[in-house]
mmCIF file of C-alpha atoms in Angstrom:
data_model
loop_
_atom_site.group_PDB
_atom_site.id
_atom_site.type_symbol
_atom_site.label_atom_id
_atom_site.label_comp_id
_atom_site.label_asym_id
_atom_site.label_seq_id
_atom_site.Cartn_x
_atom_site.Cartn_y
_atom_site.Cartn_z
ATOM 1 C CA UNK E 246 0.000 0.000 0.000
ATOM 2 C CA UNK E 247 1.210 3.533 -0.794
ATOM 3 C CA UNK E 248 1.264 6.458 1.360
ATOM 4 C CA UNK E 249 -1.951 7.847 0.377
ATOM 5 C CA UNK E 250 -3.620 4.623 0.930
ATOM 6 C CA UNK E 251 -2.566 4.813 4.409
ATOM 7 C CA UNK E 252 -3.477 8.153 4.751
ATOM 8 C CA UNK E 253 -7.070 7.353 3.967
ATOM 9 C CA UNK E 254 -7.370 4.369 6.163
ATOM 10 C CA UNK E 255 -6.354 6.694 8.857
ATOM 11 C CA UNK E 256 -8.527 9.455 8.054
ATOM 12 C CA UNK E 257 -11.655 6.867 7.357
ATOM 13 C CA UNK E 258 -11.002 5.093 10.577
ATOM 14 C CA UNK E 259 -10.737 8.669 12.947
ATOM 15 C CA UNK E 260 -13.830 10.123 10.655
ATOM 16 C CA UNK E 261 -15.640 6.382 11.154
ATOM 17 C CA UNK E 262 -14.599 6.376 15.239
ATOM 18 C CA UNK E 263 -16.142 9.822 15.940
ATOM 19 C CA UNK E 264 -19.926 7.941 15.083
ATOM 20 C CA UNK E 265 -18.663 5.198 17.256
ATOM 21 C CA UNK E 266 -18.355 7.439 19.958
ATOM 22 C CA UNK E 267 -21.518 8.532 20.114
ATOM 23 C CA UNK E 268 -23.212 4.726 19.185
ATOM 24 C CA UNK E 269 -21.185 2.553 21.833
ATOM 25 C CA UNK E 270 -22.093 4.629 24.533
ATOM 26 C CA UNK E 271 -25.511 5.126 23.532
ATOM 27 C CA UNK E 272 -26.047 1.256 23.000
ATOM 28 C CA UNK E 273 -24.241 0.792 26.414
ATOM 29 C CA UNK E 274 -26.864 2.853 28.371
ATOM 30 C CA UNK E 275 -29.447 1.397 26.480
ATOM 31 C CA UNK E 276 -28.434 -2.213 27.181
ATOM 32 C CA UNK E 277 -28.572 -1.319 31.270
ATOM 33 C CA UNK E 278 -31.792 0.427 30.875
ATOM 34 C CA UNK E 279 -33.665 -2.456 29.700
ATOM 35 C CA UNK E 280 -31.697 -5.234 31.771
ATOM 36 C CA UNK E 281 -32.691 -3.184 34.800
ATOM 37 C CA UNK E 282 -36.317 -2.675 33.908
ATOM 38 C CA UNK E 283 -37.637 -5.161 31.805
ATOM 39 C CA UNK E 284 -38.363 -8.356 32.809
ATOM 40 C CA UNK E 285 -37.656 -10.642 30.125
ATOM 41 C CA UNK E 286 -35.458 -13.835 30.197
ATOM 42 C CA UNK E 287 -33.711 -13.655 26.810
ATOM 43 C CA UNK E 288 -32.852 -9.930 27.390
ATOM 44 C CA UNK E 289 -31.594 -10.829 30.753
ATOM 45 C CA UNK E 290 -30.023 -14.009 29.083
ATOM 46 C CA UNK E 291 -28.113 -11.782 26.413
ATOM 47 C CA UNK E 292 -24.416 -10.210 27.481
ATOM 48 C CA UNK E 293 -23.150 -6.873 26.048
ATOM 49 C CA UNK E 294 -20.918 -7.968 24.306
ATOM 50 C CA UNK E 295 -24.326 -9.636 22.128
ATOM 51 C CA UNK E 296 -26.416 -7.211 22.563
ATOM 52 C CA UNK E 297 -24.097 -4.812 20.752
ATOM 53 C CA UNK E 298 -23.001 -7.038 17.976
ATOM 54 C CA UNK E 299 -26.738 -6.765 17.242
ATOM 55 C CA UNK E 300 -26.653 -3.306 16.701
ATOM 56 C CA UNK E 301 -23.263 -3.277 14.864
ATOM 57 C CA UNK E 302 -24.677 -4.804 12.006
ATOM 58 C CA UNK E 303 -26.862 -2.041 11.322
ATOM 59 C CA UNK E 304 -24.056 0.552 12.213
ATOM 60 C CA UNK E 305 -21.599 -0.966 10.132
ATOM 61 C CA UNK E 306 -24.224 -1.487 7.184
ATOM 62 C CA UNK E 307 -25.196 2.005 7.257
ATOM 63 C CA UNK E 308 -21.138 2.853 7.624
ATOM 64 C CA UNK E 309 -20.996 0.415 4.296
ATOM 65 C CA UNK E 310 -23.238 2.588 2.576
ATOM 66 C CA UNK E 311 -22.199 5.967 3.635
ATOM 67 C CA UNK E 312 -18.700 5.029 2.545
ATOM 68 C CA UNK E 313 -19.761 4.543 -0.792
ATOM 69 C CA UNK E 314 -22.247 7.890 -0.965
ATOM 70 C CA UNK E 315 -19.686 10.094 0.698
ATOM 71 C CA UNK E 316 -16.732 9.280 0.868
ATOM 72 C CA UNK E 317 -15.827 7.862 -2.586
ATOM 73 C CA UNK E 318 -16.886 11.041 -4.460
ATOM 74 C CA UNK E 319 -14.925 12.846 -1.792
ATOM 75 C CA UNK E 320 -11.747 11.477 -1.756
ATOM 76 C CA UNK E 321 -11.714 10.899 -5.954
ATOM 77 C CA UNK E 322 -12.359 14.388 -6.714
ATOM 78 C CA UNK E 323 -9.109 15.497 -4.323
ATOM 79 C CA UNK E 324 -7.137 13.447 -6.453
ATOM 80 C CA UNK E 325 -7.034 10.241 -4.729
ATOM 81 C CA UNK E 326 -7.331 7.299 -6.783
ATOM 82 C CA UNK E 327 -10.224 4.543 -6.785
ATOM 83 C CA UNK E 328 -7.360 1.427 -5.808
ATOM 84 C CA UNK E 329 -5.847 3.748 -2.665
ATOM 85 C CA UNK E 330 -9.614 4.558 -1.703
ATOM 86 C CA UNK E 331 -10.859 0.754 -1.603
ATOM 87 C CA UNK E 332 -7.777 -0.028 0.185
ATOM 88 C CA UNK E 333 -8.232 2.558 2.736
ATOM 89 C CA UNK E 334 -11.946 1.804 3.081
ATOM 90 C CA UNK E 335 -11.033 -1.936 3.372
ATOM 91 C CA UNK E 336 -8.800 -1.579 5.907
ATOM 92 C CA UNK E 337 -10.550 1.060 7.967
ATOM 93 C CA UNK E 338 -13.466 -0.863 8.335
ATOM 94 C CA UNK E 339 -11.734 -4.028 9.830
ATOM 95 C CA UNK E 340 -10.092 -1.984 12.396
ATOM 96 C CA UNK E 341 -13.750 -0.417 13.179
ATOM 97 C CA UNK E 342 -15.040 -3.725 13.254
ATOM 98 C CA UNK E 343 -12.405 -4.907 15.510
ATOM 99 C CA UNK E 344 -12.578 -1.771 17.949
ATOM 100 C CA UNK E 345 -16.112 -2.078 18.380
ATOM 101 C CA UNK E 346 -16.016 -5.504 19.232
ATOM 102 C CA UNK E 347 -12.546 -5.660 21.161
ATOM 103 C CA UNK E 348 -13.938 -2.377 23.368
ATOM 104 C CA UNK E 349 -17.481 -3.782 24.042
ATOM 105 C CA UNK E 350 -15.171 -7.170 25.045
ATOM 106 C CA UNK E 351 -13.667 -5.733 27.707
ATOM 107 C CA UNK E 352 -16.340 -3.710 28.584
ATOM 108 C CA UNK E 353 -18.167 -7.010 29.185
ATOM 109 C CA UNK E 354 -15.648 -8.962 30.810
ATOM 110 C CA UNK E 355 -15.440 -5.848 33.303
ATOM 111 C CA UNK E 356 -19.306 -6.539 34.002
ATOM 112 C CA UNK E 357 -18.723 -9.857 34.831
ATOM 113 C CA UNK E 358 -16.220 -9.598 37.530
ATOM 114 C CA UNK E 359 -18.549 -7.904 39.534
ATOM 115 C CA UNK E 360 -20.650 -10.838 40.232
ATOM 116 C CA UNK E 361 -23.998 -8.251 40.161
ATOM 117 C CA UNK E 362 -27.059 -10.308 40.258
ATOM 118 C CA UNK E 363 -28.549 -8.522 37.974
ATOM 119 C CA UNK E 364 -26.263 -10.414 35.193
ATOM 120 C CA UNK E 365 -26.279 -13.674 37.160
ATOM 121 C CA UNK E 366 -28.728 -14.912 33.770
ATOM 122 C CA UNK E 367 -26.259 -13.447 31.607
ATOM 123 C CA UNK E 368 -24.768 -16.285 28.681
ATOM 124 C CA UNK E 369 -21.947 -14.496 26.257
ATOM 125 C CA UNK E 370 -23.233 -15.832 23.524
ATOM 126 C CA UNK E 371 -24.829 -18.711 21.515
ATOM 127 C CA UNK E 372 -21.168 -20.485 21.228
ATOM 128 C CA UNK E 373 -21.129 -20.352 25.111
ATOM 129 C CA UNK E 374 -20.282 -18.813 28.337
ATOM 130 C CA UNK E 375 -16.469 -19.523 28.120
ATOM 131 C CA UNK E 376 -15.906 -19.096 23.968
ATOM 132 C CA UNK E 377 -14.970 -15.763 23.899
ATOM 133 C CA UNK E 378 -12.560 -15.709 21.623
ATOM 134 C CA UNK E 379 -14.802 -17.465 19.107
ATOM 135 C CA UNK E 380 -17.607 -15.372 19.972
ATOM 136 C CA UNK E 381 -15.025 -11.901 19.554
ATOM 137 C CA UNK E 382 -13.343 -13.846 15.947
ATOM 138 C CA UNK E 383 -16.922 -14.574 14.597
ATOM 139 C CA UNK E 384 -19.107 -11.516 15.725
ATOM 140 C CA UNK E 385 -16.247 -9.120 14.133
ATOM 141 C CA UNK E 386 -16.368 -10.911 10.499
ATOM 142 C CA UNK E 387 -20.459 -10.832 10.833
ATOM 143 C CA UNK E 388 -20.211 -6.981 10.927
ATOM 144 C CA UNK E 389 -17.347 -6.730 9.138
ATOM 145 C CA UNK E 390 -19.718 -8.885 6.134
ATOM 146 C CA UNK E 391 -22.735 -6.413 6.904
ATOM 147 C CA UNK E 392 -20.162 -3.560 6.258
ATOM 148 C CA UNK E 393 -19.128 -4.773 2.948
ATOM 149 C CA UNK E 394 -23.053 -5.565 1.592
ATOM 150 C CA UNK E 395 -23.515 -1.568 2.706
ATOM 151 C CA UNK E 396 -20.572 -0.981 0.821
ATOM 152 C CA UNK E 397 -22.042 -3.511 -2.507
ATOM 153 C CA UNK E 398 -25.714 -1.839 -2.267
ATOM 154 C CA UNK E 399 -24.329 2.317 -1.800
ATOM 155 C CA UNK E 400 -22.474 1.721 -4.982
ATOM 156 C CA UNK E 401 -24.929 -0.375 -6.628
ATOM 157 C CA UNK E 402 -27.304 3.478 -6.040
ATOM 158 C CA UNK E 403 -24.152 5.883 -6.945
ATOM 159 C CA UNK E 404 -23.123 3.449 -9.895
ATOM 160 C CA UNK E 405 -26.091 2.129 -11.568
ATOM 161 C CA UNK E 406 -29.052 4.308 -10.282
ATOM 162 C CA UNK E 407 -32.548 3.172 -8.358
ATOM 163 C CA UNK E 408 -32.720 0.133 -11.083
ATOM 164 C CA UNK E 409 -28.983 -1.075 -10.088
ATOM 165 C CA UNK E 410 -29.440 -0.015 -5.918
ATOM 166 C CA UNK E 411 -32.432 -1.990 -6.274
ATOM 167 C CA UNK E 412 -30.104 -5.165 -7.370
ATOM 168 C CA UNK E 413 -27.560 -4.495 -5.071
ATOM 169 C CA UNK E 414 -30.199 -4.487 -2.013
ATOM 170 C CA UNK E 415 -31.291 -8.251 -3.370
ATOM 171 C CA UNK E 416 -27.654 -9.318 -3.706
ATOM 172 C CA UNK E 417 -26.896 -7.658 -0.252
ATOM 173 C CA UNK E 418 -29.958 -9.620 0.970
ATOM 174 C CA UNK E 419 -29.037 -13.015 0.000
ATOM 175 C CA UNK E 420 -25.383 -12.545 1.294
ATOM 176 C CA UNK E 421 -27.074 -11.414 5.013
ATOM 177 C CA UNK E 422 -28.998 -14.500 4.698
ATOM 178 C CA UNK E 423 -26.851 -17.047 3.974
ATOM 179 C CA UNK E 424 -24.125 -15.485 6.360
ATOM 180 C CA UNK E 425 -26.653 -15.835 8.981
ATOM 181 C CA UNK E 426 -27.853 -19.355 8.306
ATOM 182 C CA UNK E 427 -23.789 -19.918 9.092
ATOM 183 C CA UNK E 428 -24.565 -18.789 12.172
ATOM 184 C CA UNK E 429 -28.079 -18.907 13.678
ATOM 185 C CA UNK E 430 -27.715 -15.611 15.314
ATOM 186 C CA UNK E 431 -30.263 -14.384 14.508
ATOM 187 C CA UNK E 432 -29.226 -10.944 13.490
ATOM 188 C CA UNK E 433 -32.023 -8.097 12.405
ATOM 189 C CA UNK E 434 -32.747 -8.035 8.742
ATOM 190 C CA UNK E 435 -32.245 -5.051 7.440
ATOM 191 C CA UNK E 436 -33.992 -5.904 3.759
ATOM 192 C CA UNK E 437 -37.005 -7.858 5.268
ATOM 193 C CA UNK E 438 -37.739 -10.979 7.479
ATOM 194 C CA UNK E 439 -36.671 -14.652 5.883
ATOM 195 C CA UNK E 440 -36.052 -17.532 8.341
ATOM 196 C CA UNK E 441 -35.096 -20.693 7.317
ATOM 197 C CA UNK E 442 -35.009 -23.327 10.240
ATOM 198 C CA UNK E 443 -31.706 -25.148 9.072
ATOM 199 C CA UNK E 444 -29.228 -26.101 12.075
ATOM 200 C CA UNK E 445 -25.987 -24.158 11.618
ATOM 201 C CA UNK E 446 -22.762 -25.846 10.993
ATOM 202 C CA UNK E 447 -20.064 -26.700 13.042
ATOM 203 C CA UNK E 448 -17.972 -22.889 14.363
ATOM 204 C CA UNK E 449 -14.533 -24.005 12.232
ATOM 205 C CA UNK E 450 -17.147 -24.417 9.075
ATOM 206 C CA UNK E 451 -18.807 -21.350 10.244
ATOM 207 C CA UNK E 452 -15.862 -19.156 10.438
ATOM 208 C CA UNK E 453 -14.408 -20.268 6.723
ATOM 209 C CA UNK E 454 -17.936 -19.689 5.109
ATOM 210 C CA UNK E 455 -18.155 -16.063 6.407
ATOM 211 C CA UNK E 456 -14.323 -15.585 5.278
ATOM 212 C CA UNK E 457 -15.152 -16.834 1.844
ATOM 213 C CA UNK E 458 -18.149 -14.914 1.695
ATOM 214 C CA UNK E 459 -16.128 -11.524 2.886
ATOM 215 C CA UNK E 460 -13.440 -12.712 0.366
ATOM 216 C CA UNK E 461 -16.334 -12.519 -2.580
ATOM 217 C CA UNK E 462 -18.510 -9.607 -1.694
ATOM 218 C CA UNK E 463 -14.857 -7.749 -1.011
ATOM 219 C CA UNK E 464 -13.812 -8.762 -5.271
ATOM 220 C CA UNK E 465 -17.352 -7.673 -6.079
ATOM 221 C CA UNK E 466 -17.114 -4.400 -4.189
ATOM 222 C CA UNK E 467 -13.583 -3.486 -5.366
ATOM 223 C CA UNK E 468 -14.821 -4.661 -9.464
ATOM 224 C CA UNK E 469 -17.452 -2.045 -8.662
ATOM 225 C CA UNK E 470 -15.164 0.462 -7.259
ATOM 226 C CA UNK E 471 -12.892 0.782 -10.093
ATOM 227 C CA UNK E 472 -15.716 0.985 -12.821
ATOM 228 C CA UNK E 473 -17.750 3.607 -11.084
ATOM 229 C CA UNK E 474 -17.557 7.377 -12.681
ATOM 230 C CA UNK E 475 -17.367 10.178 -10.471
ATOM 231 C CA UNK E 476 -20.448 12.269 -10.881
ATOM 232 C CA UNK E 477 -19.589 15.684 -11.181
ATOM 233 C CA UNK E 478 -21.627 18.165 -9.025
#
């Protein structure tokens, strides 16, 4: 990678981090709030660390698209070129994936050395109470994957127009579902509802599914990327 490629993957990751600190805290206080008041098992059954990768595949969707809307345009038009703007985009968002995960982490192993009983119920996640480097290794490719379909269906609008976006959103929706059929986490649609009851696979299979389909959404994405025409304003 060349110097300017670096130079965006800083400046995408410190632009990216200043919505993260707003949204971690936000989900944080949010996450107590309804622990402490409502009285449901699987809410009291779900850690932070969970509870926030559910959000993050939204954020990081919506950071996916947004990166494609704004920033692209941006950085081409000051000279930058598309192959050190993917890179830096690429890059930037698997350190964003990993900070929001890593922080949330700790924040949840913190929780649990209290011994409060209010998170006596609390399970990390579906892998178990005592995977959590599984659960932190899988949860940061999910919305790392939910990153890159943002990424597929903003360009899909700024490249091809509503007929193309609209294609995009119906590849993007097929690679959410089959990513989550890996996993059975159940993860909010953000294209509609479609649940298919079929057991998930073994983690190891798990883990190299979600890799290969990061690996082909990230060729798709970066074909895209290099074809797309700057619109002039």
């Amino acid at each position: 990678m060349n110097e300017i490629g670096k130079k965006v993957t800083v400046d995408l990751y410190s632009a990216q981090m200043k919505w993260v600190a707003w949204y971690l805290p936000i989900v944080y206080v949010v996450y107590f709030v309804i622990v402490w008041f409502l009285n449901e098992p699987d809410i009291r059954a779900m850690s932070l660390l969970t509870f926030t990768f559910q959000t993050a595949t939204i954020f990081m969707l919506v950071c996916g698209i947004l990166s494609s809307l704004g920033f692209l345009p941006m950085y081409v038009k000051h000279g930058v070129t598309r192959k050190s703007y993917f890179q830096g985009a690429l890059l930037s968002s698997i350190g964003l994936s990993i900070t929001i995960i890593g922080i949330t982490a700790i924040m949840t192993w913190i929780i649990s050395l209290f011994n409060m009983n209010l998170f006596t119920e609390v399970v990390l996640s579906s892998l178990g109470e005592n995977n959590w480097f599984l659960t932190i290794i899988s949860y940061i490719i999910v919305i790392m994957i939910y990153f890159l379909v943002g990424w597929l269906v903003g360009l899909g609008f700024y490249r091809y127009g509503g007929s193309g976006g609209f294609v995009s959103i119906m590849i993007g929706f097929v690679i959410v579902t089959l990513n989550d059929l890996l996993w059975a986490y159940g993860t909010p649609k953000p294209f509609g509802v479609f649940n298919l009851n079929i057991p998930a696979p073994h983690v190891s299979i798990a883990i190299v599914g979600s890799i290969v389909i990061a690996a082909i959404v990230t060729i798709l994405v970066h074909k895209v990327v290099k074809e797309t025409p700057i619109k002039v304003a």
